[in-house]
Short mmCIF file of C-alpha atoms and ligand atoms in Angstrom, two decimals:
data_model
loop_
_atom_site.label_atom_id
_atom_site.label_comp_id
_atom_site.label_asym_id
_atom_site.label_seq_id
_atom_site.Cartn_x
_atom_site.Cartn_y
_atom_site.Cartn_z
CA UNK A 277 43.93 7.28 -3.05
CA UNK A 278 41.13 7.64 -5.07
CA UNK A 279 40.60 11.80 -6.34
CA UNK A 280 36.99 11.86 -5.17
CA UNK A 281 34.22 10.16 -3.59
CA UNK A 282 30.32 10.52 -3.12
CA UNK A 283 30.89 9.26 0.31
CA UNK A 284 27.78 7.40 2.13
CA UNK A 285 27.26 7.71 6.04
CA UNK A 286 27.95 5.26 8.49
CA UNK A 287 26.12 2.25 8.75
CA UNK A 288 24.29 2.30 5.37
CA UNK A 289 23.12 -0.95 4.59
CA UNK A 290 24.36 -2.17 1.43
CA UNK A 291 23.09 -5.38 0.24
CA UNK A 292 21.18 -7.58 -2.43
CA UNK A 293 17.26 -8.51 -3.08
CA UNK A 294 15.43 -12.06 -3.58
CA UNK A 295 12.41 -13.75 -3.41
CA UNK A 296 11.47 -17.09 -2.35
CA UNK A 297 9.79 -18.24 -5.30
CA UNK A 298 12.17 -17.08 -7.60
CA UNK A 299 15.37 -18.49 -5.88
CA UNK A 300 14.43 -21.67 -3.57
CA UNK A 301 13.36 -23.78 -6.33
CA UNK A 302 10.91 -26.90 -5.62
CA UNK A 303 8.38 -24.71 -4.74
CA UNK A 304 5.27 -26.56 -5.58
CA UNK A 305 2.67 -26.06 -3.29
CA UNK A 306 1.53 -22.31 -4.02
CA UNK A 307 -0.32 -20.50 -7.13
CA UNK A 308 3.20 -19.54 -9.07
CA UNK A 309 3.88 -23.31 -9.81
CA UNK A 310 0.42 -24.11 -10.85
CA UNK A 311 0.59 -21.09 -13.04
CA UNK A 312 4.12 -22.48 -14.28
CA UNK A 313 2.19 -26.03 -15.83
CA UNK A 314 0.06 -23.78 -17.69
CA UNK A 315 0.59 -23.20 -21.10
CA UNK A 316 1.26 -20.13 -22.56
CA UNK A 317 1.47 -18.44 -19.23
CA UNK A 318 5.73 -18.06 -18.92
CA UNK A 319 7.66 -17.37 -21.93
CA UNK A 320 8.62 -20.40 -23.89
CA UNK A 321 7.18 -22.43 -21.27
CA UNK A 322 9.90 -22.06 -18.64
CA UNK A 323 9.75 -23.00 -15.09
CA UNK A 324 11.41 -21.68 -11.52
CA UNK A 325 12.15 -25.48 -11.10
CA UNK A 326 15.09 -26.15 -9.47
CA UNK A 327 15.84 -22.21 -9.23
CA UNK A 328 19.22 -21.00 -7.85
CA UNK A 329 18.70 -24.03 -5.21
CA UNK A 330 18.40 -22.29 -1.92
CA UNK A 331 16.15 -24.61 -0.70
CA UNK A 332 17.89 -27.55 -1.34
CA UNK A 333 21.08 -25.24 0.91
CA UNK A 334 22.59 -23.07 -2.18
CA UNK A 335 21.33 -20.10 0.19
CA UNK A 336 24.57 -19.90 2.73
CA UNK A 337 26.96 -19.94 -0.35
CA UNK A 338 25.39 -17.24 -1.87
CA UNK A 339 25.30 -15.95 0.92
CA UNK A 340 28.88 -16.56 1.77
CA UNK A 341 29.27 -14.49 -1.58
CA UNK A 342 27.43 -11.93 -0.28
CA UNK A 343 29.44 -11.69 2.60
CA UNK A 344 32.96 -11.97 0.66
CA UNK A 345 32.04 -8.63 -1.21
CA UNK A 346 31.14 -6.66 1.53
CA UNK A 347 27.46 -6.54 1.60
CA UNK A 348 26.52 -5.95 4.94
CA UNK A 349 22.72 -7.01 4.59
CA UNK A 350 20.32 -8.96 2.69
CA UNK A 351 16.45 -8.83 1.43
CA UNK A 352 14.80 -12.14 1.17
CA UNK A 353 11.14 -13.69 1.60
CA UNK A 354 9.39 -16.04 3.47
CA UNK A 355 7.49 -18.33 1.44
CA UNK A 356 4.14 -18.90 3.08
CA UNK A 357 2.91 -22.09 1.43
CA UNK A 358 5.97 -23.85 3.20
CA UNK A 359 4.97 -22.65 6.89
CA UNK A 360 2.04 -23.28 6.57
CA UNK A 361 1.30 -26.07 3.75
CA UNK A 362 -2.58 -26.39 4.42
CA UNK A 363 -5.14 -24.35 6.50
CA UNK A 364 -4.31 -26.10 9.65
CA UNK A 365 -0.47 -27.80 9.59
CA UNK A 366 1.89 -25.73 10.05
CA UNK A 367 5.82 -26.92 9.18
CA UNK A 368 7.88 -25.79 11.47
CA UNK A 369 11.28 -27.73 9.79
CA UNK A 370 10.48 -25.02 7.18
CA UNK A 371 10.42 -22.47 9.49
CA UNK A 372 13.63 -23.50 10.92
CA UNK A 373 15.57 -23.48 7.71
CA UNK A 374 14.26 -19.42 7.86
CA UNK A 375 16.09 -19.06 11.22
CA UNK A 376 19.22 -20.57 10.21
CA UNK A 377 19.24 -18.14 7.18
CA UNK A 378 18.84 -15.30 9.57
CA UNK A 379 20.98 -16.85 11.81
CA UNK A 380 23.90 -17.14 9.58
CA UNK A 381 23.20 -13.09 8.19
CA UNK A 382 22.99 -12.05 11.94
CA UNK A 383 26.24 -13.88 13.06
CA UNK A 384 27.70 -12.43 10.22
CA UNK A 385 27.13 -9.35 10.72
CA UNK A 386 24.40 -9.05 8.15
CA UNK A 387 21.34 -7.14 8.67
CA UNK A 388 18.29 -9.29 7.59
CA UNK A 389 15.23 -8.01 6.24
CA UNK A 390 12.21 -10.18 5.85
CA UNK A 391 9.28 -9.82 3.43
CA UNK A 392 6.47 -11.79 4.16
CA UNK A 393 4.79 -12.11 0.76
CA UNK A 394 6.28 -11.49 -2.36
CA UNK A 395 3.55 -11.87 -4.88
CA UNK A 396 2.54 -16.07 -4.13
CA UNK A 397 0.37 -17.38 -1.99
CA UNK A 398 -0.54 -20.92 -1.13
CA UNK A 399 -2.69 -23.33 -3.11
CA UNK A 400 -5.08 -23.29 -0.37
CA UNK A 401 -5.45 -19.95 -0.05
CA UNK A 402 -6.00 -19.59 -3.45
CA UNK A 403 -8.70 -22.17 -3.00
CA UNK A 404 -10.57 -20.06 -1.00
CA UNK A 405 -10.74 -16.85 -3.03
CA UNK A 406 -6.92 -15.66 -2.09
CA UNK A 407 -6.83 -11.94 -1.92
CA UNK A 408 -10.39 -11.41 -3.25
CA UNK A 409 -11.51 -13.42 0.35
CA UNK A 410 -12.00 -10.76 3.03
CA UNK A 411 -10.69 -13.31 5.27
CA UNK A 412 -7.43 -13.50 3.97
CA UNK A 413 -5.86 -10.75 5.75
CA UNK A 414 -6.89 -12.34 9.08
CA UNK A 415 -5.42 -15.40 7.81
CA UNK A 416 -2.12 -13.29 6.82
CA UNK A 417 -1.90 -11.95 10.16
CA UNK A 418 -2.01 -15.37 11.57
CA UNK A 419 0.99 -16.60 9.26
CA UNK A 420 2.97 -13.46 10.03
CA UNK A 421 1.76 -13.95 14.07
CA UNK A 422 4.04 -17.18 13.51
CA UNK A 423 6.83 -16.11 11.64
CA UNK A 424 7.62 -13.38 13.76
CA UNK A 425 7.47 -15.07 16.83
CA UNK A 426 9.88 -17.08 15.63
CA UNK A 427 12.51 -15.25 13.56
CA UNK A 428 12.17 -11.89 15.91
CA UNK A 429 15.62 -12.88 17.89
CA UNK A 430 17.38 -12.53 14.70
CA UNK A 431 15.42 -9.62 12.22
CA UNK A 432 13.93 -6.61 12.87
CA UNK A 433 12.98 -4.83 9.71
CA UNK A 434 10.28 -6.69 7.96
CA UNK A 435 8.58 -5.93 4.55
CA UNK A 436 4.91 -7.25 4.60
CA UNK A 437 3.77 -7.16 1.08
CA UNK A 438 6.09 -6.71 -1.59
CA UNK A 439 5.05 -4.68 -4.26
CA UNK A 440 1.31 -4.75 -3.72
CA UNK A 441 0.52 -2.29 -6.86
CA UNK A 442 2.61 -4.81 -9.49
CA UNK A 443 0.70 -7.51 -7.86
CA UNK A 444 -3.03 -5.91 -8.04
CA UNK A 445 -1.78 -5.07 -11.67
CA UNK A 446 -0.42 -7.90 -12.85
CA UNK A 447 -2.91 -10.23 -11.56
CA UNK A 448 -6.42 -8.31 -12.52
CA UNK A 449 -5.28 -5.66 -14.66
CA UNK A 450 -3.16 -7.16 -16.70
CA UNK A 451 -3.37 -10.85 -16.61
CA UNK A 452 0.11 -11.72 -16.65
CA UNK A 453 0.33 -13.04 -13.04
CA UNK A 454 -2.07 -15.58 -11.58
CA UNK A 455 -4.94 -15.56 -11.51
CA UNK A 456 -5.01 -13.52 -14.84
CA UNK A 457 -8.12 -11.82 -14.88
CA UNK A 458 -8.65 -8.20 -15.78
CA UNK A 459 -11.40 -7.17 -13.55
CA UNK A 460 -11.20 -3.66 -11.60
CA UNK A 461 -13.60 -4.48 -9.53
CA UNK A 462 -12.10 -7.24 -8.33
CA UNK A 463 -9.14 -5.64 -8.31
CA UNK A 464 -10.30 -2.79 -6.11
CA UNK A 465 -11.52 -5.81 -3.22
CA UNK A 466 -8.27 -7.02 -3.39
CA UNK A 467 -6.35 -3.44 -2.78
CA UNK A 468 -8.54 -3.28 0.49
CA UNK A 469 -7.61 -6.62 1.54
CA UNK A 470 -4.24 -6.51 0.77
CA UNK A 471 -4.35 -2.95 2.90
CA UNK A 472 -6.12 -4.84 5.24
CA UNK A 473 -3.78 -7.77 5.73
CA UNK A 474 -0.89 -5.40 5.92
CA UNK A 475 -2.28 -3.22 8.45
CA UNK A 476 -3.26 -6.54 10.61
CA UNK A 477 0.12 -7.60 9.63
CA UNK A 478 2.46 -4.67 11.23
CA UNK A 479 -0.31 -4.29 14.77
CA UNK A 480 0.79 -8.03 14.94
CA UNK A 481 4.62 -7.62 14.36
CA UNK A 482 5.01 -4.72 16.86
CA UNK A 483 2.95 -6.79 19.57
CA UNK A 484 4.96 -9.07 19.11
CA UNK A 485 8.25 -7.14 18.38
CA UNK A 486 7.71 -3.73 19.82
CA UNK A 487 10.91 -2.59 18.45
CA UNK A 488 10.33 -4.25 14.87
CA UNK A 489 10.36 -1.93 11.79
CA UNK A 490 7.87 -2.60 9.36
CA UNK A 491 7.18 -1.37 5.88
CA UNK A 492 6.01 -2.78 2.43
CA UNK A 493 8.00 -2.25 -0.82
CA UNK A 494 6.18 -0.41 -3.59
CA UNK A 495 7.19 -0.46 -7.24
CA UNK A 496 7.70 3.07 -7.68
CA UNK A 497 7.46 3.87 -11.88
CA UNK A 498 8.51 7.21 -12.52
CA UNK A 499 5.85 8.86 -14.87
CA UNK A 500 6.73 12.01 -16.97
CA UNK A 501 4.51 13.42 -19.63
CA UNK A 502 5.59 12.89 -22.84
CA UNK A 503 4.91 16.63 -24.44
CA UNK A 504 5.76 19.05 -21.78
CA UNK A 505 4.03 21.52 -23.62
CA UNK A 506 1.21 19.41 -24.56
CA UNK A 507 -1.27 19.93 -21.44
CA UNK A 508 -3.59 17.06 -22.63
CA UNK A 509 -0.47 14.62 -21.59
CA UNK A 510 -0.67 15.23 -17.88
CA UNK A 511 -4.15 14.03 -16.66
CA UNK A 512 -3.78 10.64 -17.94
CA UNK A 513 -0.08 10.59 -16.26
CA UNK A 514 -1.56 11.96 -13.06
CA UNK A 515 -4.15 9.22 -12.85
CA UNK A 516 -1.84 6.60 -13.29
CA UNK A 517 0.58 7.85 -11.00
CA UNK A 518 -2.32 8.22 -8.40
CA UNK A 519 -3.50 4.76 -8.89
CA UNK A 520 -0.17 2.99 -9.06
CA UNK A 521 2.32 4.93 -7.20
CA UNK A 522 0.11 6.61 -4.27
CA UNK A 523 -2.94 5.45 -3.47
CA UNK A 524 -1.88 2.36 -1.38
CA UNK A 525 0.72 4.45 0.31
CA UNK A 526 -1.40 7.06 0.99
CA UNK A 527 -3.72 4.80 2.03
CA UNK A 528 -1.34 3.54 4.79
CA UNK A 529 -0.67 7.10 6.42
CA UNK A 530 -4.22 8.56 5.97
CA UNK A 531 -6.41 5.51 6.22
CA UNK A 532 -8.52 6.43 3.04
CA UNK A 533 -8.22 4.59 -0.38
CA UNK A 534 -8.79 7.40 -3.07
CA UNK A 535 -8.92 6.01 -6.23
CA UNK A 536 -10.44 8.13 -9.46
CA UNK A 537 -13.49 5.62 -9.76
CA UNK A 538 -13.55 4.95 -5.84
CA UNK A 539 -12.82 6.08 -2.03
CA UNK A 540 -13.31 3.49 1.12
CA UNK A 541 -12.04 4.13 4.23
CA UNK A 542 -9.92 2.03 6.02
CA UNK A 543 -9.16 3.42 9.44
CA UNK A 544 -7.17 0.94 10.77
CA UNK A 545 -4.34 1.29 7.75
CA UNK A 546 -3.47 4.82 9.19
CA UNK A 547 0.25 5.35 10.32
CA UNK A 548 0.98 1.63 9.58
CA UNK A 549 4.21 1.89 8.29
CA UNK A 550 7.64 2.63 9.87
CA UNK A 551 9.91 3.15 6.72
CA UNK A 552 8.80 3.45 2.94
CA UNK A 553 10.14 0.67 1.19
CA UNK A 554 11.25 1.85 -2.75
CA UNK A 555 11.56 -0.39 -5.36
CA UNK A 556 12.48 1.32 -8.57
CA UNK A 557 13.49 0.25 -12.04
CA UNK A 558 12.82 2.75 -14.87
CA UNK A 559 10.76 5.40 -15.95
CA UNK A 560 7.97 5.97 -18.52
CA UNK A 561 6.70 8.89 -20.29
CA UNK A 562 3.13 9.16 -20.81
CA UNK A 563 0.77 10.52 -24.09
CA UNK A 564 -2.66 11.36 -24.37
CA UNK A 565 -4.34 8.88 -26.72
CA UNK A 566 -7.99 8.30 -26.85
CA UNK A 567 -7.19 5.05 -28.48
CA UNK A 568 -5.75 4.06 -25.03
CA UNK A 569 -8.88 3.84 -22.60
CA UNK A 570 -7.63 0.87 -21.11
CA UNK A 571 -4.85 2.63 -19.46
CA UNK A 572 -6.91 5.66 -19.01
CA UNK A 573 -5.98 7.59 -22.05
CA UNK A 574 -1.94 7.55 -21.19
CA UNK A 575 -0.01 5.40 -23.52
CA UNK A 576 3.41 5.11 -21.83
CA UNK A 577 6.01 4.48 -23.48
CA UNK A 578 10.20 4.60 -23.32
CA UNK A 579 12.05 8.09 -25.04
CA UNK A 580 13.32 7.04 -28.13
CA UNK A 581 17.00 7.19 -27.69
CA UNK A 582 16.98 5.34 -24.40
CA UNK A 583 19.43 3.17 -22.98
CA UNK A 584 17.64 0.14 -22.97
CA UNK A 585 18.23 -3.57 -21.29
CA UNK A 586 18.99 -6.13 -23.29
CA UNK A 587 14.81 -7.23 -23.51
CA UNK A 588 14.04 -3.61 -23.61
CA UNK A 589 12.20 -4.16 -20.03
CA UNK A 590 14.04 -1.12 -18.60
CA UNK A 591 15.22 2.23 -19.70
CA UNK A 592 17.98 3.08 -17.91
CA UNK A 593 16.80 6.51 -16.32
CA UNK A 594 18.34 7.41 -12.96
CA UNK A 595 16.70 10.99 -12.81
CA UNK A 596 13.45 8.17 -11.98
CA UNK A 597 15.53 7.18 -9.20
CA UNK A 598 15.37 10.86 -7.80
CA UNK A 599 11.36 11.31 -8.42
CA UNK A 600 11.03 7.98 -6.60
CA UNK A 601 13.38 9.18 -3.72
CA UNK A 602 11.35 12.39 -3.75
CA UNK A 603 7.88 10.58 -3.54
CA UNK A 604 9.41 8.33 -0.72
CA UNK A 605 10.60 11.39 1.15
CA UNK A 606 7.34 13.11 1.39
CA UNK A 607 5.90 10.58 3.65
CA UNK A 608 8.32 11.93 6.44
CA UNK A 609 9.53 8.38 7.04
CA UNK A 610 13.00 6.61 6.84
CA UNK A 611 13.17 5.38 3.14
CA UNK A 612 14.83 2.28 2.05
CA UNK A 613 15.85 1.68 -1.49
CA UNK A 614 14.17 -2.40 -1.19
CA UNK A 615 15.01 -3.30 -4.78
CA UNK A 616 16.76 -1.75 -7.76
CA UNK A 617 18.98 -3.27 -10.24
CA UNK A 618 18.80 -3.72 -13.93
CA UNK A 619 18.32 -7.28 -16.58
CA UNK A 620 21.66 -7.92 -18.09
CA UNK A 621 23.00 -11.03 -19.13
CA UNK A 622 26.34 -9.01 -20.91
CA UNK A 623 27.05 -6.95 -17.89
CA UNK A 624 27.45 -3.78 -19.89
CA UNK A 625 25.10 -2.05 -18.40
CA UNK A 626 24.41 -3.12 -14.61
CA UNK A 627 27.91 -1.10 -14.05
CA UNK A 628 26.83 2.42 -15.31
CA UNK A 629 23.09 1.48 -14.22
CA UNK A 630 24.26 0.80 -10.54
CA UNK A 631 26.42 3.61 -10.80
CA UNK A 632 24.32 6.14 -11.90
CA UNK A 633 21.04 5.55 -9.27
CA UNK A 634 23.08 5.41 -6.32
CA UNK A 635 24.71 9.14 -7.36
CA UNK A 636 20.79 9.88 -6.98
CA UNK A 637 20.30 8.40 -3.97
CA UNK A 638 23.89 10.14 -2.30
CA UNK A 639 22.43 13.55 -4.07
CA UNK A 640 18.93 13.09 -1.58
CA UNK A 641 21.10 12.03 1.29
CA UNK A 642 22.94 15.15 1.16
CA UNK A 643 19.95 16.72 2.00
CA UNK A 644 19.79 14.86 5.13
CA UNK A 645 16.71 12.74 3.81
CA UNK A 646 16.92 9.69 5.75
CA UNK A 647 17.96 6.88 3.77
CA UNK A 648 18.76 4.01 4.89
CA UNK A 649 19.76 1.53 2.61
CA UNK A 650 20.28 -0.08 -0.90
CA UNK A 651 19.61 -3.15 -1.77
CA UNK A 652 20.37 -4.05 -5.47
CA UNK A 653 18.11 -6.35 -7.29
CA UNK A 654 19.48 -9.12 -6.99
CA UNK A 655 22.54 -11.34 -6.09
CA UNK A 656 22.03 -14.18 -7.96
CA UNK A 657 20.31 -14.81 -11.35
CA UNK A 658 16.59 -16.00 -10.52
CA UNK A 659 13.25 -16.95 -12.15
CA UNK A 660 11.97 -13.67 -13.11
CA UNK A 661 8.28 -14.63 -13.41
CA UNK A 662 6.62 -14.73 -16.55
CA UNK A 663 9.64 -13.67 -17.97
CA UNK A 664 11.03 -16.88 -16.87
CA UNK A 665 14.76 -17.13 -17.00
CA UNK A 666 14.87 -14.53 -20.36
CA UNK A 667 16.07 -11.70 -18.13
CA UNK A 668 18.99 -11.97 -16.10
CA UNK A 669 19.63 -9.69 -12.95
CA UNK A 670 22.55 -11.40 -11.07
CA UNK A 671 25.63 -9.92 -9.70
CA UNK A 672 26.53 -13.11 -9.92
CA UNK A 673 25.20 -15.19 -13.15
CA UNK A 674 23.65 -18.46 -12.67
CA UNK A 675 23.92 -21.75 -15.33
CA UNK A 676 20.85 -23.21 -14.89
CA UNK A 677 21.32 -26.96 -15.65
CA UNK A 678 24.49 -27.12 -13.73
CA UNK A 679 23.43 -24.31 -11.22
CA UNK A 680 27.29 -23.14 -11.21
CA UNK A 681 27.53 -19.07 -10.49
CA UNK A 682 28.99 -16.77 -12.98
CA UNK A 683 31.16 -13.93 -11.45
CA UNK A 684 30.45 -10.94 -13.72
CA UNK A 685 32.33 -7.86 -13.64
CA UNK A 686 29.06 -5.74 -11.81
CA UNK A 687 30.40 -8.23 -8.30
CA UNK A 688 33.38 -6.84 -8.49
CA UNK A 689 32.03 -2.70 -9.12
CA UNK A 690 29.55 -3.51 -5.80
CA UNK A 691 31.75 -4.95 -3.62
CA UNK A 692 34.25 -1.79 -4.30
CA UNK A 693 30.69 0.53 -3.55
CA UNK A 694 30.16 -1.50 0.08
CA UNK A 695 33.56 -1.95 0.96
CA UNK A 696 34.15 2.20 0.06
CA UNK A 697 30.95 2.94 1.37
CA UNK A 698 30.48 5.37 -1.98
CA UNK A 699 31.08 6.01 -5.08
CA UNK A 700 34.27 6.61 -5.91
CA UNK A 701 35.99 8.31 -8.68
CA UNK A 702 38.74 5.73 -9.33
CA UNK A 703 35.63 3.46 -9.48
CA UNK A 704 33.94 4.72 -11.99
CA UNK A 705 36.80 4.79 -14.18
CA UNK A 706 37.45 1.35 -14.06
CA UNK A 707 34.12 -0.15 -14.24
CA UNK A 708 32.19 2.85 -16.11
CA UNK A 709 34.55 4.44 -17.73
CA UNK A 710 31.65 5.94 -20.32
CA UNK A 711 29.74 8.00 -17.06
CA UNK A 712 33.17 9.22 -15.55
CA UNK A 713 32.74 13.12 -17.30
CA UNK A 714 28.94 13.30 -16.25
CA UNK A 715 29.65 12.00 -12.76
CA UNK A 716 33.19 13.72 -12.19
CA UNK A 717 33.08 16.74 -14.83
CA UNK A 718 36.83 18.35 -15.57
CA UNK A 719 35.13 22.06 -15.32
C1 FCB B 894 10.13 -6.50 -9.09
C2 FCB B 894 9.85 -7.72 -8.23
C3 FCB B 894 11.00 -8.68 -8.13
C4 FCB B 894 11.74 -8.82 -9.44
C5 FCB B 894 12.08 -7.47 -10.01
C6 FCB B 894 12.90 -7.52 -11.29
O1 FCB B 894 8.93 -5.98 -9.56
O2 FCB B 894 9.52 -7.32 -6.92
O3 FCB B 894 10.51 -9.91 -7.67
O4 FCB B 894 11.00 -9.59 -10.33
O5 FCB B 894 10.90 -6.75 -10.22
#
């Protein structure tokens, strides 16, 4: 018997994250793989390629892996440029292989949850302005119109847009995701659209699903200033947590866009969301610095004695975990935990990691804040974007040229978290034996 447990309630979903793109593999008909072919755009050139396979039917033993631990649901995406190849053909073989991956979850007692975009779009679309297009969210609604209709027997919680701050960032702030411009003007157009596609987006699902659940992940970064004493250190940390942790959610329970350099209204955004979808990863601290006016005088940066991933990507900070639980909360909707997980090729950290955020998330669901569910970025090893394949955030490890899976140690610490439906003490012990006096203190 184990001596003590941070037990979870009933009918938690416990499960893993993906993403078309970065799994399926052969995905050549949307902006990622164009991006791919260019140089100097993915770290030593690298390429999703083949991926972890799902398209060519790696997806059910993965998900048979799933299963075996005791994961009793699963995140994964639609990709759009397969339903719908060019503006007017639609593929519905494509859209079948969808339904017998959300067959299989729901026959296995697996609770599916479907994102509609996560960050590519077809070549088309791109074609035709993508995101900057005002049309585009008509033309999402239409795609989603379709999906829906077909996969609603089988899924009820959808995500519509994963992530839409990383993508508005990394595509026109920063540059390091197509189409790689740094424009805030542009970027500002394609915030509304994106709000606009979602909002057309969940009035579509519930028509067509009126009991559907509907939400979009955002990439919650916890921001802290870096001198608590220092007060010049909290505007620029305000802004940027305005800008890239609230506005867009606001946005979807107020209907008004209120950015420091801009406001638009967009009524039909308000109350469009049925559960906040939290995807969080680390934590930055933030400094005055008038040197730094491209990130509006906030250089952010890791503490200096953090526990870092292997790339240094992510600090391993779990109190982040409880400020993005906290933001999540105050929106007075069900939350669920959409993606969090940790790059680790060794598997020396993912255990303590894991560990660690979910004692934050059992802390906020002990007071009765309605959380939902976890799901850990991500079951398999996949192409991590233009990081390529230099970050690994499998339970499971993947060999790439002979696209065998690598049990690490972390499948073996989740499945015991599902299948105990906590965390317990015995647990940690064996798999993080280094947290067991912070987590389980003698006195
Ligand atoms: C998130 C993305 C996801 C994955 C993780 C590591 O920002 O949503 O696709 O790349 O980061």
């Amino acid at each position: 018997m184990p001596d003590a447990i941070f037990q979870f309630p009933r009918g938690f979903m416990w499960g893993t994250a993906t993403a078309a793109h970065q799994v399926e593999g052969n995905n050549i008909n949307n902006n990622w793989a164009k991006w791919e072919s260019e140089p100097g755009r993915i770290i030593k050139g690298q390429k999703s390629g083949l991926a972890c396979d799902w398209w060519g039917g790696r997806w059910k033993e993965d998900f048979e892996r799933a299963r075996n631990t005791g994961q009793n649901a699963h995140r994964f995406s639609i990709e759009w440029s397969r339903i719908q190849p060019e503006p007017d053909r639609w593929d519905d073989e494509a859209l079948n292989k969808y339904l017998e991956m959300c067959r299989w979850l729901y026959r296995n007692n697996m609770t599916p949850l479907v994102t509609l975009h996560h960050f590519t779009d077809p070549l088309w679309l791109v074609e035709r302005g993508g995101w900057e297009n005002e049309e585009t969210p008509a033309l999402f609604a239409r795609y989603v119109r379709r999906v829906v209709t077909s996969l609603k027997d089988y899924v009820n919680l959808w995500v519509t847009i994963n992530e839409p701050n990383v993508y508005i960032f990394s595509g026109w702030v920063s540059g390091e995701f197509p189409p790689g411009k740094n424009d805030l003007a542009c970027a500002v157009k394609v915030a509304v659209n994106l709000i606009r596609g979602h909002a057309a987006g969940y009035k579509v699902i519930h028509e067509v699903q009126s009991e559907a659940q509907v939400g979009v992940a955002t990439n919650y970064r916890s921001l802290v200033p870096a001198r608590s004493w220092f007060l010049l250190d909290r505007p620029p940390m305000k802004i940027q947590d305005q800008i890239f942790n609230r506005a867009i959610n606001d946005c979807l329970s107020s209907g008004k866009l209120n950015l420091p350099f801009k406001k638009v209204n967009i009524p039909e955004a308000a109350g469009t969301q049925d559960f906040i979808g939290l995807n969080y990863y680390t934590r930055d601290l933030v400094q005055f610095s008038l040197k730094d006016y491209a990130s509006l005088f906030g250089r952010r940066f890791f503490p200096k004695d953090a526990d870092l991933s292997p790339t240094g990507f992510i600090a391993n900070i779990p109190a982040g975990m409880w400020d993005g639980l906290k933001w999540a909360h105050e929106y007075k909707l069900p939350v669920i935990i959409t993606e969090n997980g940790v790059e680790d090729h060794l598997d020396t950290l993912r255990p303590r990691y894991t560990i660690e955020h979910l004692h934050q998330v059992w802390r906020a669901i002990n007071f009765n804040w309605r959380i939902k569910g976890y799901f850990h970025w991500s079951l398999v090893d996949n192409f991590e974007w233009e990081r390529g394949w230099t970050q690994r955030f499998g339970l499971w490890g993947l060999d790439t040229t002979t696209q065998e899976r690598i049990r690490r140690s972390s499948v073996d610490m989740y499945e015991t978290i599902c299948k105990e439906n906590g965390i317990s003490s015995d647990m940690v012990k064996r798999y993080a034996p280094e947290i067991f006096e912070k987590l389980f203190p003698a006195d």
